[in-house]
CSV table of C-alpha atoms in Angstrom, one decimal:
chain,number,residue,atom,x,y,z
P,203,UNK,CA,-12.2,-10.2,-17.9
P,204,UNK,CA,-15.5,-9.5,-19.6
P,205,UNK,CA,-17.3,-10.3,-16.4
P,206,UNK,CA,-15.1,-7.8,-14.5
P,207,UNK,CA,-15.7,-5.1,-17.1
P,208,UNK,CA,-19.5,-5.6,-17.0
P,209,UNK,CA,-19.3,-5.6,-13.2
P,210,UNK,CA,-17.5,-2.2,-13.2
P,211,UNK,CA,-19.9,-0.8,-15.7
P,212,UNK,CA,-22.9,-1.5,-13.4
P,213,UNK,CA,-21.1,-0.1,-10.4
P,214,UNK,CA,-20.4,3.1,-12.3
P,215,UNK,CA,-23.9,3.2,-13.8
P,216,UNK,CA,-25.7,2.9,-10.4
P,217,UNK,CA,-23.3,5.1,-8.5
P,218,UNK,CA,-25.2,8.2,-9.6
P,219,UNK,CA,-28.9,7.5,-9.3
P,220,UNK,CA,-28.6,4.6,-6.8
P,221,UNK,CA,-25.3,4.8,-4.8
P,222,UNK,CA,-26.5,2.3,-2.1
P,223,UNK,CA,-27.2,-0.2,-4.8
P,224,UNK,CA,-23.8,0.4,-6.3
P,225,UNK,CA,-22.2,-0.1,-2.9
P,226,UNK,CA,-24.2,-3.3,-2.3
P,227,UNK,CA,-23.1,-4.6,-5.7
P,228,UNK,CA,-19.5,-3.8,-4.9
P,229,UNK,CA,-19.7,-5.6,-1.6
P,230,UNK,CA,-21.4,-8.6,-3.2
P,231,UNK,CA,-18.8,-8.8,-5.9
P,232,UNK,CA,-15.9,-8.6,-3.5
P,233,UNK,CA,-17.4,-11.2,-1.2
P,234,UNK,CA,-17.6,-13.5,-4.2
P,235,UNK,CA,-13.9,-12.8,-5.0
P,236,UNK,CA,-13.0,-13.6,-1.3
P,237,UNK,CA,-14.8,-16.9,-1.6
P,238,UNK,CA,-12.9,-17.6,-4.9
P,239,UNK,CA,-9.6,-16.8,-3.2
P,240,UNK,CA,-10.5,-19.1,-0.4
P,241,UNK,CA,-11.8,-22.1,-2.4
P,242,UNK,CA,-9.8,-21.7,-5.6
P,243,UNK,CA,-6.6,-19.7,-4.8
P,244,UNK,CA,-4.1,-19.1,-7.5
P,245,UNK,CA,-1.8,-22.1,-7.2
P,246,UNK,CA,1.0,-20.3,-9.0
P,247,UNK,CA,1.5,-18.2,-5.8
P,248,UNK,CA,3.2,-19.3,-2.6
P,249,UNK,CA,0.7,-20.4,0.1
P,250,UNK,CA,1.8,-17.2,2.1
P,251,UNK,CA,0.9,-15.0,-0.9
P,252,UNK,CA,-2.4,-16.8,-1.3
P,253,UNK,CA,-3.1,-16.0,2.3
P,254,UNK,CA,-2.1,-12.3,1.7
P,255,UNK,CA,-4.7,-12.0,-1.1
P,256,UNK,CA,-7.5,-13.3,1.3
P,257,UNK,CA,-6.2,-11.0,4.1
P,258,UNK,CA,-6.3,-8.0,1.8
P,259,UNK,CA,-9.8,-8.8,0.4
P,260,UNK,CA,-11.1,-9.2,4.0
P,261,UNK,CA,-9.5,-5.8,4.8
P,262,UNK,CA,-11.4,-4.2,2.0
P,263,UNK,CA,-14.7,-5.8,2.9
P,264,UNK,CA,-14.8,-4.8,6.6
P,265,UNK,CA,-15.5,-1.0,6.0
P,266,UNK,CA,-18.3,-1.9,3.6
P,267,UNK,CA,-19.8,-4.4,6.1
P,268,UNK,CA,-19.4,-2.3,9.2
P,269,UNK,CA,-18.4,1.3,8.5
P,270,UNK,CA,-19.3,2.5,12.0
P,271,UNK,CA,-16.4,0.5,13.3
P,272,UNK,CA,-13.9,1.8,10.7
P,273,UNK,CA,-11.6,4.7,10.6
P,274,UNK,CA,-10.6,6.3,7.3
P,275,UNK,CA,-6.8,6.5,7.1
P,276,UNK,CA,-3.9,7.4,4.9
P,277,UNK,CA,-1.5,4.6,4.0
P,278,UNK,CA,1.3,5.5,6.5
P,279,UNK,CA,-1.0,6.2,9.5
P,280,UNK,CA,0.2,4.0,12.4
P,281,UNK,CA,-2.8,1.8,13.1
P,282,UNK,CA,-1.9,-0.1,16.2
P,283,UNK,CA,-4.1,2.1,18.4
P,284,UNK,CA,-7.0,1.9,15.9
P,285,UNK,CA,-6.9,-1.9,16.2
P,286,UNK,CA,-6.8,-1.7,20.0
P,287,UNK,CA,-9.9,0.7,19.9
P,288,UNK,CA,-11.8,-1.8,17.7
P,289,UNK,CA,-11.6,0.4,14.6
P,290,UNK,CA,-10.7,-1.2,11.3
P,291,UNK,CA,-8.5,0.8,8.9
P,292,UNK,CA,-10.4,2.1,5.9
P,293,UNK,CA,-7.7,3.1,3.5
P,294,UNK,CA,-8.1,5.6,0.6
P,295,UNK,CA,-5.4,4.3,-1.6
P,296,UNK,CA,-6.4,0.6,-1.2
P,297,UNK,CA,-10.0,1.3,-2.0
P,298,UNK,CA,-9.0,3.1,-5.2
P,299,UNK,CA,-6.8,0.2,-6.2
P,300,UNK,CA,-9.7,-2.2,-5.8
P,301,UNK,CA,-12.1,0.1,-7.6
P,302,UNK,CA,-9.5,0.1,-10.5
P,303,UNK,CA,-9.3,-3.7,-10.3
P,304,UNK,CA,-13.1,-3.8,-10.5
P,305,UNK,CA,-12.9,-1.6,-13.7
P,306,UNK,CA,-15.0,1.0,-11.9
P,307,UNK,CA,-12.6,3.9,-11.4
P,308,UNK,CA,-13.3,6.1,-14.5
P,309,UNK,CA,-16.6,7.7,-13.5
P,310,UNK,CA,-15.2,8.5,-10.0
P,311,UNK,CA,-12.1,10.2,-11.5
P,312,UNK,CA,-14.4,12.2,-13.8
P,313,UNK,CA,-16.7,13.1,-10.9
P,314,UNK,CA,-13.7,14.5,-8.9
P,315,UNK,CA,-12.5,16.6,-11.8
P,316,UNK,CA,-16.0,17.9,-12.5
P,317,UNK,CA,-16.1,19.1,-8.9
P,318,UNK,CA,-13.0,21.2,-9.6
P,319,UNK,CA,-10.1,18.9,-8.5
P,320,UNK,CA,-7.0,19.2,-10.6
P,321,UNK,CA,-6.2,16.7,-13.3
P,322,UNK,CA,-2.7,16.5,-11.7
P,323,UNK,CA,-3.9,15.5,-8.3
P,324,UNK,CA,-3.0,11.9,-7.4
P,325,UNK,CA,-5.5,9.6,-9.1
P,326,UNK,CA,-5.8,7.4,-6.0
P,327,UNK,CA,-7.1,10.3,-4.0
P,328,UNK,CA,-9.4,11.6,-6.9
P,329,UNK,CA,-10.9,8.1,-7.3
P,330,UNK,CA,-11.9,7.9,-3.7
P,331,UNK,CA,-13.1,11.5,-3.5
P,332,UNK,CA,-15.3,10.9,-6.6
P,333,UNK,CA,-16.7,7.7,-5.1
P,334,UNK,CA,-17.5,9.5,-1.8
P,335,UNK,CA,-19.1,12.4,-3.6
P,336,UNK,CA,-21.3,10.0,-5.5
P,337,UNK,CA,-22.4,8.3,-2.3
P,338,UNK,CA,-20.7,4.9,-2.9
P,339,UNK,CA,-18.1,5.1,0.0
P,340,UNK,CA,-19.7,4.6,3.4
P,341,UNK,CA,-19.4,7.1,6.2
P,342,UNK,CA,-16.6,6.1,8.7
P,343,UNK,CA,-16.6,6.6,12.5
P,344,UNK,CA,-13.7,9.0,12.2
P,345,UNK,CA,-10.7,10.0,10.1
P,346,UNK,CA,-7.0,9.7,11.1
P,347,UNK,CA,-4.2,10.7,8.7
P,348,UNK,CA,-0.7,12.0,8.5
P,349,UNK,CA,1.1,14.7,6.5
P,350,UNK,CA,3.7,12.1,5.6
P,351,UNK,CA,5.0,11.8,2.0
P,352,UNK,CA,1.9,12.8,0.0
P,353,UNK,CA,0.8,16.5,-0.3
P,354,UNK,CA,-2.7,15.3,-1.4
P,355,UNK,CA,-3.4,14.0,2.1
P,356,UNK,CA,-3.9,17.6,3.3
P,357,UNK,CA,-6.6,18.3,0.7
P,358,UNK,CA,-8.2,14.8,0.6
P,359,UNK,CA,-8.8,14.2,4.3
P,360,UNK,CA,-10.0,17.6,5.2
P,361,UNK,CA,-12.4,17.5,2.3
P,362,UNK,CA,-13.6,14.0,3.4
P,363,UNK,CA,-14.1,15.2,6.9
P,364,UNK,CA,-16.4,17.9,5.7
P,365,UNK,CA,-18.2,15.4,3.4
P,366,UNK,CA,-18.8,12.8,6.1
P,367,UNK,CA,-19.1,15.2,9.0
P,368,UNK,CA,-17.0,13.0,11.3
P,369,UNK,CA,-14.2,13.8,13.8
P,370,UNK,CA,-10.7,14.2,12.1
P,371,UNK,CA,-7.3,13.8,13.7
P,372,UNK,CA,-4.2,14.9,11.7
P,373,UNK,CA,-0.7,13.8,12.6
P,374,UNK,CA,1.8,16.4,11.5
P,375,UNK,CA,5.2,14.8,10.7
P,376,UNK,CA,8.1,17.3,10.6
P,377,UNK,CA,10.4,17.1,7.6
P,378,UNK,CA,13.6,16.8,9.7
P,379,UNK,CA,14.6,13.6,11.4
P,380,UNK,CA,15.8,14.3,14.9
P,381,UNK,CA,14.9,13.8,18.6
P,382,UNK,CA,12.8,16.9,18.8
P,383,UNK,CA,10.7,15.8,15.8
P,384,UNK,CA,10.2,12.4,17.5
P,385,UNK,CA,9.1,14.0,20.7
P,386,UNK,CA,6.7,16.3,18.8
P,387,UNK,CA,5.1,13.4,17.0
P,388,UNK,CA,5.0,11.3,20.2
P,389,UNK,CA,3.0,14.0,21.9
P,390,UNK,CA,0.5,14.0,19.1
P,391,UNK,CA,0.2,10.2,19.3
P,392,UNK,CA,-0.5,10.4,23.0
P,393,UNK,CA,-3.4,12.8,22.2
P,394,UNK,CA,-4.5,10.4,19.4
P,395,UNK,CA,-5.1,7.8,22.1
P,396,UNK,CA,-7.6,10.0,23.9
P,397,UNK,CA,-9.2,10.9,20.6
P,398,UNK,CA,-9.7,7.2,19.6
P,399,UNK,CA,-11.0,6.3,23.1
P,400,UNK,CA,-13.6,9.1,22.9
P,401,UNK,CA,-14.6,8.3,19.4
P,402,UNK,CA,-14.8,4.5,19.9
P,403,UNK,CA,-16.0,4.4,23.6
P,404,UNK,CA,-13.3,1.8,24.2
P,405,UNK,CA,-10.2,2.1,26.4
P,406,UNK,CA,-6.8,1.4,24.9
P,407,UNK,CA,-4.8,-0.6,27.6
P,408,UNK,CA,-1.2,0.4,27.8
P,409,UNK,CA,0.0,-3.2,28.2
P,410,UNK,CA,-2.0,-4.4,25.2
P,411,UNK,CA,-0.6,-1.6,23.1
P,412,UNK,CA,3.0,-2.6,24.1
P,413,UNK,CA,2.3,-6.2,23.1
P,414,UNK,CA,0.9,-5.0,19.8
P,415,UNK,CA,4.1,-2.9,19.2
P,416,UNK,CA,6.2,-5.9,20.0
P,417,UNK,CA,4.3,-7.8,17.4
P,418,UNK,CA,4.9,-5.0,14.9
P,419,UNK,CA,8.6,-5.2,15.6
P,420,UNK,CA,8.7,-9.0,15.0
P,421,UNK,CA,6.7,-8.6,11.8
P,422,UNK,CA,9.0,-6.0,10.3
P,423,UNK,CA,12.0,-8.1,11.3
P,424,UNK,CA,10.5,-11.2,9.7
P,425,UNK,CA,9.7,-9.4,6.5
P,426,UNK,CA,13.3,-8.0,6.2
P,427,UNK,CA,14.7,-11.5,6.8
P,428,UNK,CA,12.4,-12.9,4.1
P,429,UNK,CA,13.6,-10.2,1.6
P,430,UNK,CA,17.2,-11.2,2.3
P,431,UNK,CA,16.5,-14.9,2.0
P,432,UNK,CA,14.6,-14.5,-1.3
P,433,UNK,CA,17.8,-13.1,-2.9
P,434,UNK,CA,18.9,-16.6,-3.7
P,435,UNK,CA,15.4,-18.0,-4.4
P,436,UNK,CA,12.8,-17.9,-7.2
P,437,UNK,CA,9.4,-16.7,-6.0
P,438,UNK,CA,6.6,-16.7,-8.6
P,439,UNK,CA,5.3,-13.2,-8.7
P,440,UNK,CA,2.3,-11.4,-9.9
P,441,UNK,CA,1.8,-7.6,-9.9
P,442,UNK,CA,-0.5,-7.2,-6.9
P,443,UNK,CA,1.2,-9.2,-4.1
P,444,UNK,CA,4.0,-6.6,-3.7
P,445,UNK,CA,1.3,-4.0,-3.2
P,446,UNK,CA,-0.5,-6.3,-0.7
P,447,UNK,CA,2.7,-6.4,1.3
P,448,UNK,CA,3.1,-2.7,1.1
P,449,UNK,CA,-0.5,-2.1,2.3
P,450,UNK,CA,-0.6,-4.7,5.1
P,451,UNK,CA,2.9,-3.9,6.4
P,452,UNK,CA,1.4,-0.5,7.1
P,453,UNK,CA,-2.3,-0.6,8.0
P,454,UNK,CA,-2.3,-4.1,9.5
P,455,UNK,CA,1.0,-3.8,11.3
P,456,UNK,CA,0.7,-5.1,14.8
P,457,UNK,CA,-2.1,-7.6,14.0
P,458,UNK,CA,-1.8,-11.3,14.5
P,459,UNK,CA,-2.8,-11.9,10.9
P,460,UNK,CA,0.1,-9.8,9.5
P,461,UNK,CA,2.6,-11.4,11.8
P,462,UNK,CA,1.3,-14.8,10.6
P,463,UNK,CA,1.8,-13.7,7.0
P,464,UNK,CA,5.5,-12.9,7.6
P,465,UNK,CA,6.0,-16.2,9.4
P,466,UNK,CA,4.4,-18.0,6.4
P,467,UNK,CA,6.8,-16.1,4.1
P,468,UNK,CA,9.8,-17.4,6.0
P,469,UNK,CA,8.5,-20.9,5.9
P,470,UNK,CA,7.7,-20.8,2.2
P,471,UNK,CA,11.0,-19.3,1.1
P,472,UNK,CA,12.9,-22.2,2.5
P,473,UNK,CA,11.1,-24.5,0.0
P,474,UNK,CA,11.5,-22.2,-3.0
P,475,UNK,CA,13.8,-23.1,-5.8
P,476,UNK,CA,17.0,-21.3,-6.8
P,477,UNK,CA,16.8,-17.8,-8.2
P,478,UNK,CA,16.5,-17.4,-12.0
P,479,UNK,CA,15.7,-14.7,-14.5
P,480,UNK,CA,16.0,-10.9,-14.1
P,481,UNK,CA,15.1,-9.5,-10.7
P,482,UNK,CA,13.5,-6.1,-10.4
P,483,UNK,CA,13.1,-3.9,-7.4
P,484,UNK,CA,10.1,-1.6,-7.8
P,485,UNK,CA,10.1,2.0,-6.4
P,486,UNK,CA,6.7,3.5,-5.7
P,487,UNK,CA,3.3,2.0,-6.7
P,488,UNK,CA,2.8,-0.7,-9.4
P,489,UNK,CA,0.3,-0.2,-12.3
P,490,UNK,CA,-1.0,-3.8,-11.9
P,491,UNK,CA,-3.8,-3.1,-14.5
P,492,UNK,CA,-1.2,-2.5,-17.2
P,493,UNK,CA,-1.1,-5.2,-19.9
P,494,UNK,CA,2.4,-4.0,-20.9
P,495,UNK,CA,3.8,-4.5,-17.4
P,496,UNK,CA,1.9,-7.8,-17.0
P,497,UNK,CA,3.3,-9.2,-20.2
P,498,UNK,CA,6.9,-8.7,-18.9
P,499,UNK,CA,6.7,-9.3,-15.2
P,500,UNK,CA,3.6,-11.3,-14.2
P,501,UNK,CA,4.5,-14.9,-13.4
P,502,UNK,CA,7.5,-14.8,-15.6
P,503,UNK,CA,10.6,-16.9,-15.0
P,504,UNK,CA,12.5,-14.5,-17.2
P,505,UNK,CA,11.9,-11.4,-15.0
P,506,UNK,CA,10.0,-10.8,-11.8
P,507,UNK,CA,9.4,-8.1,-9.2
P,508,UNK,CA,11.4,-9.1,-6.1
P,509,UNK,CA,10.3,-6.2,-3.8
P,510,UNK,CA,8.5,-2.9,-3.6
P,511,UNK,CA,9.6,0.1,-1.5
P,512,UNK,CA,6.1,0.6,-0.1
P,513,UNK,CA,6.6,-2.6,2.0
P,514,UNK,CA,9.9,-1.5,3.4
P,515,UNK,CA,9.7,2.1,4.7
P,516,UNK,CA,11.5,1.9,8.0
P,517,UNK,CA,14.8,0.3,8.7
P,518,UNK,CA,15.5,1.3,12.3
P,519,UNK,CA,14.6,-0.3,15.6
P,520,UNK,CA,12.2,0.8,18.3
P,521,UNK,CA,11.3,-0.2,21.9
P,522,UNK,CA,7.8,-1.6,22.2
P,523,UNK,CA,7.9,-0.6,25.9
P,524,UNK,CA,7.7,3.0,24.8
P,525,UNK,CA,4.9,2.6,22.2
P,526,UNK,CA,4.2,6.2,21.4
P,527,UNK,CA,7.9,6.9,20.8
P,528,UNK,CA,8.1,3.7,18.8
P,529,UNK,CA,5.3,4.8,16.4
P,530,UNK,CA,6.7,8.3,16.3
P,531,UNK,CA,10.1,7.0,15.2
P,532,UNK,CA,8.5,5.0,12.4
P,533,UNK,CA,7.0,8.2,11.1
P,534,UNK,CA,9.9,10.6,11.5
P,535,UNK,CA,12.5,8.2,10.2
P,536,UNK,CA,10.2,6.9,7.5
P,537,UNK,CA,12.0,6.4,4.2
P,538,UNK,CA,9.6,8.8,2.4
P,539,UNK,CA,10.1,11.6,5.0
P,540,UNK,CA,12.9,14.1,4.9
P,541,UNK,CA,15.3,14.7,2.1
P,542,UNK,CA,15.5,12.7,-1.1
P,543,UNK,CA,18.7,10.9,-0.1
P,544,UNK,CA,16.9,8.9,2.7
P,545,UNK,CA,14.4,7.5,0.2
P,546,UNK,CA,17.0,6.7,-2.5
P,547,UNK,CA,19.5,5.2,-0.1
P,548,UNK,CA,16.8,3.0,1.4
P,549,UNK,CA,15.8,1.8,-2.0
P,550,UNK,CA,19.3,1.0,-3.0
P,551,UNK,CA,19.8,-1.1,0.3
P,552,UNK,CA,16.5,-2.9,-0.2
P,553,UNK,CA,17.3,-3.7,-3.8
P,554,UNK,CA,20.7,-5.1,-2.9
P,555,UNK,CA,19.2,-7.2,-0.1
P,556,UNK,CA,16.7,-8.7,-2.5
P,557,UNK,CA,19.4,-9.5,-5.1
P,558,UNK,CA,17.9,-7.2,-7.7
P,559,UNK,CA,19.6,-6.9,-11.1
P,560,UNK,CA,17.9,-3.6,-11.7
P,561,UNK,CA,15.2,-1.3,-10.5
P,562,UNK,CA,12.2,0.6,-11.8
P,563,UNK,CA,11.4,4.1,-10.5
P,564,UNK,CA,7.7,4.5,-11.3
P,565,UNK,CA,6.8,8.1,-12.0
P,566,UNK,CA,3.2,7.9,-10.9
P,567,UNK,CA,1.2,10.8,-12.5
P,568,UNK,CA,0.5,13.5,-9.9
P,569,UNK,CA,3.1,12.4,-7.3
P,570,UNK,CA,5.4,15.4,-7.0
P,571,UNK,CA,7.6,13.7,-4.4
P,572,UNK,CA,8.5,10.9,-6.8
P,573,UNK,CA,8.7,12.9,-10.0
P,574,UNK,CA,10.9,15.6,-8.5
P,575,UNK,CA,13.7,13.3,-7.5
P,576,UNK,CA,13.6,10.9,-10.3
P,577,UNK,CA,16.8,12.0,-12.1
P,578,UNK,CA,18.7,12.1,-8.9
P,579,UNK,CA,17.5,8.6,-8.0
P,580,UNK,CA,18.7,7.3,-11.4
P,581,UNK,CA,22.1,8.8,-10.9
P,582,UNK,CA,22.5,7.4,-7.4
P,583,UNK,CA,21.2,3.9,-8.2
P,584,UNK,CA,23.5,3.6,-11.2
P,585,UNK,CA,26.5,4.9,-9.3
P,586,UNK,CA,25.9,2.0,-7.0
P,587,UNK,CA,25.8,-0.4,-9.9
P,588,UNK,CA,22.0,-0.9,-10.1
P,589,UNK,CA,20.6,0.0,-13.5
P,590,UNK,CA,17.4,2.0,-13.0
P,591,UNK,CA,14.5,2.7,-15.4
P,592,UNK,CA,12.4,5.8,-15.1
P,593,UNK,CA,9.0,4.7,-16.1
P,594,UNK,CA,6.1,7.2,-16.5
P,595,UNK,CA,2.6,6.2,-15.9
P,596,UNK,CA,-0.3,6.1,-13.5
P,597,UNK,CA,-1.1,3.5,-10.9
P,598,UNK,CA,-4.8,4.0,-10.9
P,599,UNK,CA,-6.0,5.9,-14.0
P,600,UNK,CA,-5.9,4.0,-17.2
P,601,UNK,CA,-6.2,7.1,-19.3
P,602,UNK,CA,-2.7,8.1,-18.2
P,603,UNK,CA,-1.2,4.7,-19.0
P,604,UNK,CA,0.8,5.2,-22.2
P,605,UNK,CA,0.8,1.4,-22.8
P,606,UNK,CA,2.8,1.6,-26.0
P,607,UNK,CA,5.6,3.6,-24.4
P,608,UNK,CA,5.5,1.4,-21.3
P,609,UNK,CA,5.9,-1.8,-23.4
P,610,UNK,CA,8.8,-0.4,-25.4
P,611,UNK,CA,10.7,1.1,-22.5
P,612,UNK,CA,10.2,-1.8,-20.1
P,613,UNK,CA,11.0,-4.4,-22.8
P,614,UNK,CA,14.2,-2.5,-23.8
P,615,UNK,CA,15.3,-2.2,-20.1
P,616,UNK,CA,14.9,-5.9,-19.4
P,617,UNK,CA,16.7,-6.7,-22.7
P,618,UNK,CA,19.5,-4.4,-21.6
P,619,UNK,CA,19.9,-6.3,-18.3
P,620,UNK,CA,20.8,-9.3,-20.3
P,621,UNK,CA,19.9,-13.0,-20.0
P,622,UNK,CA,22.2,-13.9,-17.1
P,623,UNK,CA,20.7,-16.2,-14.5
P,624,UNK,CA,21.4,-16.6,-10.7
P,625,UNK,CA,21.7,-20.4,-10.9
């Protein structure tokens, strides 16, 4: 950990006077980590989850290696057309996570606040904005984002568009889930195709897009089947793999790599042993950097995270032969769009399918969508027989961590769940 801390200190130190040098150091360090994941993977993880770690590291490196063929995106942007256009997703939230994991987020958060951004703005967005303002984040080919779920998207991506001086395409997702909303978003996605073709200089063949949507459909079905099958199995769990699933099930959906990951999950779960310990379904992001959370839930046979809502945001079906409508449905009927009940009910269903004994609702600092419905979520989960802990904290900013309170409240919650096993 001292090596990581020193690495982060140098990234921060060089980000002001020599941002290109800081970016090169970041790329070199992440390439070394990719090599480590390839040659010396964490044997405690399932082979499929070892693969996910490499896949995610590769996803982070591509925009650093070739930013001119990358598109800056919000997490829930449908990316199938980007992949068809040869543009790699360059995601704000993921980069901020990896900067945090590199112990290099603090100076970027401070930079954003010094530029006038509110302390209450989502720390994932502030971290990326600060890194961009200091010249560490490379200029993408274009920006594509949605209004879905996060209010910070509207500020962040318009600001980054001005910063990088690149074309921007915003997908407006209506609050109400109905056919008119689907048609409205579908029309925008058809226009997005033209935008991406112009920006990339590459045509998006209709048949290829349909094949990619069919792959997306198979991938989502595979993942849901895996979550159901793991209800009776024990899967060694760290704190980042659920986030990898949440990220790749969104920005890499439709790729052969992501479908392969879900097939590997289904293969590995058949070899897993019987379930044991307390099983926790996690709502919203996970503070993977938190020592308090790590002590209770990282590779523990007594308690483990068995799912994360960010990986399971759409439960409906769609027709790959109508690709724009299919992507529109995923946005309009997304579990984080619309009224609070949709999100809460989806969380309850997913927790049950994964065989959860309880759930954690993580009140990420700055996320109004999550904070505003926390008490309602607690009431609804517990009415359905699933104990729920409201846990305050921050997924990306260590200064908002509250480690003592986290340790006390999470420990007490797990103790309250009791020592029953699933054997």
